[in-house]
Structures are given as C-alpha cells and as structure tokens.
Coordinates of C-alpha atoms in Angstrom, one line a residue:
M1 CA 0.0 0.1 -0.3
I2 CA 1.1 3.2 -0.7
S3 CA 1.8 5.8 1.6
L4 CA 0.4 10.0 0.6
S5 CA 2.3 10.8 3.9
V6 CA 6.4 9.4 2.4
A7 CA 5.2 9.9 -1.0
A8 CA 4.3 13.8 -0.4
V9 CA 7.6 13.6 2.2
V10 CA 9.2 12.1 -0.9
F11 CA 8.3 14.6 -2.8
G12 CA 9.1 18.2 -1.2
V13 CA 13.2 16.9 0.2
V14 CA 14.4 16.1 -4.3
F15 CA 11.7 18.3 -5.4
L16 CA 13.6 21.0 -3.3
A17 CA 17.5 19.1 -4.0
E18 CA 17.0 17.9 -8.0
L19 CA 15.6 21.7 -9.0
P20 CA 19.0 23.9 -8.7
D21 CA 20.4 20.7 -10.0
K22 CA 21.6 20.1 -13.9
T23 CA 18.5 18.3 -14.8
A24 CA 16.6 22.2 -15.0
L25 CA 19.5 22.9 -17.4
A26 CA 19.8 19.9 -19.3
G27 CA 15.9 20.0 -19.7
L28 CA 16.6 23.3 -20.8
M29 CA 18.9 22.5 -23.3
L30 CA 16.9 19.6 -25.2
G31 CA 14.1 21.8 -24.8
T32 CA 15.2 24.3 -27.0
R33 CA 16.5 22.2 -29.6
Y34 CA 14.4 19.0 -29.9
R35 CA 9.9 19.1 -29.5
A36 CA 10.1 18.4 -26.0
S37 CA 7.6 15.1 -25.6
Y38 CA 10.2 13.7 -27.3
V39 CA 13.2 15.2 -25.4
F40 CA 10.3 14.2 -22.1
A41 CA 10.1 11.1 -22.6
G42 CA 14.0 10.2 -22.1
V43 CA 14.2 11.7 -19.2
A44 CA 11.5 10.6 -17.5
A45 CA 13.2 6.5 -18.5
A46 CA 16.5 7.9 -17.2
F47 CA 15.0 9.0 -13.6
V48 CA 12.5 5.9 -13.1
L49 CA 15.7 3.2 -13.6
H50 CA 17.5 5.9 -11.0
V51 CA 15.0 5.7 -8.5
V52 CA 14.8 2.1 -9.4
L53 CA 18.3 1.8 -8.8
A54 CA 18.5 4.1 -5.5
V55 CA 15.5 2.0 -4.3
A56 CA 17.1 -1.2 -4.1
A57 CA 19.9 -0.3 -3.5
G58 CA 19.0 1.7 -0.2
S59 CA 21.7 2.9 1.6
V60 CA 24.2 1.2 -0.2
L61 CA 25.0 4.3 -2.8
T62 CA 26.0 6.5 -0.5
L63 CA 29.2 3.4 -0.6
L64 CA 29.9 4.7 -3.5
P65 CA 33.8 6.5 -4.7
H66 CA 32.4 10.2 -4.6
R67 CA 35.6 11.2 -5.2
I68 CA 35.1 9.2 -8.7
V69 CA 32.0 9.7 -9.8
Q70 CA 33.0 13.8 -9.5
A71 CA 35.7 13.4 -11.3
V72 CA 33.7 11.4 -13.8
V73 CA 30.9 13.8 -14.3
G74 CA 33.2 16.7 -13.8
V75 CA 34.6 15.5 -17.8
L76 CA 31.5 14.6 -18.6
F77 CA 30.9 18.6 -18.3
L78 CA 33.5 19.6 -19.7
A79 CA 32.8 17.0 -22.9
G80 CA 29.3 18.4 -23.4
A81 CA 29.8 22.4 -23.0
A82 CA 32.3 21.6 -25.4
V83 CA 29.9 20.0 -28.0
L84 CA 28.0 23.4 -27.7
L85 CA 30.5 25.6 -27.8
L86 CA 32.3 24.1 -31.1
K87 CA 29.2 22.6 -32.3
K88 CA 28.5 25.3 -35.8
D89 CA 24.7 27.0 -35.8
E90 CA 22.7 25.8 -38.2
G91 CA 20.3 28.1 -38.4
E92 CA 17.9 29.8 -35.4
G93 CA 14.1 29.5 -36.9
E94 CA 11.9 29.2 -33.9
E95 CA 10.6 26.4 -36.0
Q96 CA 13.9 24.3 -36.9
A97 CA 13.8 24.3 -32.3
R98 CA 10.6 22.7 -32.9
T99 CA 10.7 20.0 -35.5
P100 CA 14.3 20.1 -36.2
A101 CA 15.1 18.2 -39.4
G102 CA 15.9 14.1 -38.7
Q103 CA 15.7 14.2 -34.5
S104 CA 12.9 10.8 -34.7
F105 CA 11.6 10.0 -31.9
W106 CA 14.3 7.2 -30.7
K107 CA 17.4 9.8 -31.0
V108 CA 16.4 12.2 -29.5
A109 CA 14.5 10.3 -26.7
S110 CA 17.5 8.5 -26.8
S111 CA 20.6 11.4 -26.4
G112 CA 17.7 12.6 -23.6
F113 CA 18.1 9.5 -21.6
M114 CA 21.7 8.7 -22.0
L115 CA 21.9 12.8 -21.0
I116 CA 20.7 12.5 -17.6
L117 CA 21.2 8.6 -16.6
V118 CA 25.3 9.8 -16.6
A119 CA 25.3 13.0 -15.7
E120 CA 22.0 12.6 -12.3
F121 CA 24.1 9.0 -11.7
G122 CA 25.5 8.9 -7.8
D123 CA 23.9 13.1 -7.4
L124 CA 23.0 13.8 -4.5
T125 CA 19.9 13.3 -5.8
Q126 CA 19.5 9.7 -5.8
I127 CA 21.5 8.8 -2.9
M128 CA 19.1 11.0 -0.4
T129 CA 15.9 8.5 -2.4
A130 CA 18.4 5.9 -1.6
N131 CA 18.8 7.3 2.1
L132 CA 14.7 8.0 2.2
A133 CA 14.2 4.5 1.4
A134 CA 16.5 3.0 4.4
R135 CA 15.0 4.8 6.3
Y136 CA 10.8 4.6 5.5
D137 CA 10.6 1.3 4.4
D138 CA 8.9 1.8 2.0
P139 CA 10.2 1.6 -1.4
V140 CA 7.2 2.3 -3.4
S141 CA 6.2 5.2 -1.5
V142 CA 9.5 6.7 -1.6
G143 CA 9.6 5.6 -4.9
L144 CA 6.1 7.2 -6.1
G145 CA 7.6 11.0 -4.7
A146 CA 11.0 10.7 -5.8
V147 CA 10.0 9.6 -9.8
L148 CA 7.1 12.6 -9.3
A149 CA 9.5 14.9 -7.7
L150 CA 12.5 14.5 -10.7
W151 CA 10.1 14.6 -13.3
S152 CA 8.3 18.4 -12.1
V153 CA 12.1 19.6 -12.6
A154 CA 12.8 18.1 -16.0
A155 CA 8.9 18.8 -17.2
I156 CA 10.4 22.9 -15.7
G157 CA 13.5 22.2 -17.6
I158 CA 12.6 21.6 -20.9
L159 CA 8.9 24.0 -20.8
G160 CA 11.4 26.5 -19.5
G161 CA 13.7 25.5 -22.3
R162 CA 10.7 26.5 -25.3
T163 CA 9.0 29.7 -24.2
L164 CA 13.2 31.2 -23.5
M165 CA 13.6 30.8 -27.3
R166 CA 11.0 32.5 -27.8
F167 CA 13.1 35.9 -26.6
V168 CA 16.5 35.3 -26.4
P169 CA 18.9 33.4 -29.5
L170 CA 19.5 30.0 -29.3
R171 CA 24.0 31.3 -29.9
W172 CA 23.8 33.1 -26.2
I173 CA 21.3 30.3 -24.4
T174 CA 24.1 28.3 -25.3
R175 CA 27.1 29.9 -24.7
V176 CA 25.6 30.8 -21.3
A177 CA 24.8 26.7 -21.3
A178 CA 29.2 25.8 -21.8
L179 CA 29.5 27.9 -19.2
V180 CA 27.9 27.3 -16.7
M181 CA 28.7 23.7 -17.6
I182 CA 32.0 24.9 -17.4
G183 CA 31.8 26.1 -13.3
L184 CA 30.1 22.6 -12.7
A185 CA 32.7 20.8 -14.2
A186 CA 35.2 22.7 -12.6
F187 CA 33.1 22.1 -9.2
S188 CA 32.2 18.8 -9.6
L189 CA 36.9 17.7 -10.0
Y190 CA 37.6 19.7 -8.0
E191 CA 35.5 17.6 -4.6
A192 CA 37.3 14.8 -6.7
V193 CA 40.7 15.9 -6.0
A194 CA 40.1 18.5 -2.6
P195 CA 40.7 16.6 0.4

C-alpha cells in the first residue's frame, strides 16, 4: 500500500534538492533544440531507472567512491560544454528548434535518456532517495515521490527552454549553458580531488 505522507515528504525533499541542479539545465538545453515530448520521454525513463536503482540499493549507494563519480561527471560536463561551444549554428529559426530535421523520437529520447543517466548517477538526489528508502522502509512510496519530483523538475526545465526560445537567441542560450557546464565541471573536478 502506498503511503501518501511518505510520498509527499520524499517529493518535497527531492524536488527542492533537484530544482537548482544540472537536470533543469539539461532539460532547458534539450527543450530548446528538440520536441519537448520526445525529450521528456527519454528524461523520464532515465529518472525511473535512477529511482529504481536508488530504492533497490537503499543506503548502499552512499558507499560509492564519491571522488571517482565526481571526476567522471566533471569530464562529461567539460565534454558537453565543448560540444556546445564548437557546434556550428545550423540556423536559429524557431520552427527549426521545434522540429529539427532528422530528429526521430528514438534519437531525441535516447539522447535525453543517456544524458540524464550519466549526469545523475551518484547525484545527491539519488543518494537522498536511497537514504529515504532505507529510512522509511517503504520502497513504493519513496519511489513514487522521487519519480514525480524528478519528472516535475525535468518538465519545468524543458518547458522553460521552449519559453526562453521566444525571447533569447539560441546561440546565447547555448553559450550560457556551456559556461554553466564548465562551472559545474570545475566544481565536480574540485570535489574529486579536494582533501
């Protein structure tokens, strides 16, 4: 049986922890370039997998080597920033951003899935979800609250990207996102090597 109070507590904790995280940025960037429903499908599937892993592992995830996870995340953020900065503009028409040529559902959804799968592995919210699952000993309620929170943050990021495109040129969004990714990479790499 699902405990709505446990799900609500988990939702609140995970939502607030994830809102300022890299997921909103990733959703925003993907949402500016691809069809929102395609992006959300991939991102949502990745979050389900993350929550299942966190709930199944319980508090064991907190034992993962934090420095290695942070180093890998840092390198991936640097690679993502390089791709954003080095990619040639293919045109900035609003219609192109909504329906880019050759971007099938599976290609866009799998891109969103892989981005979130890698970027969020060992993330604070995944560890928090594992801890909450261990604390409440109610994996279904914890899983439900965490998934809904993560989906909510992703939807805000993706829809925010759509709205932002109406007011700001894509090349500026891309540059700002690349700078933020460089900052996140620096922070992750610092955490990997800091004593």
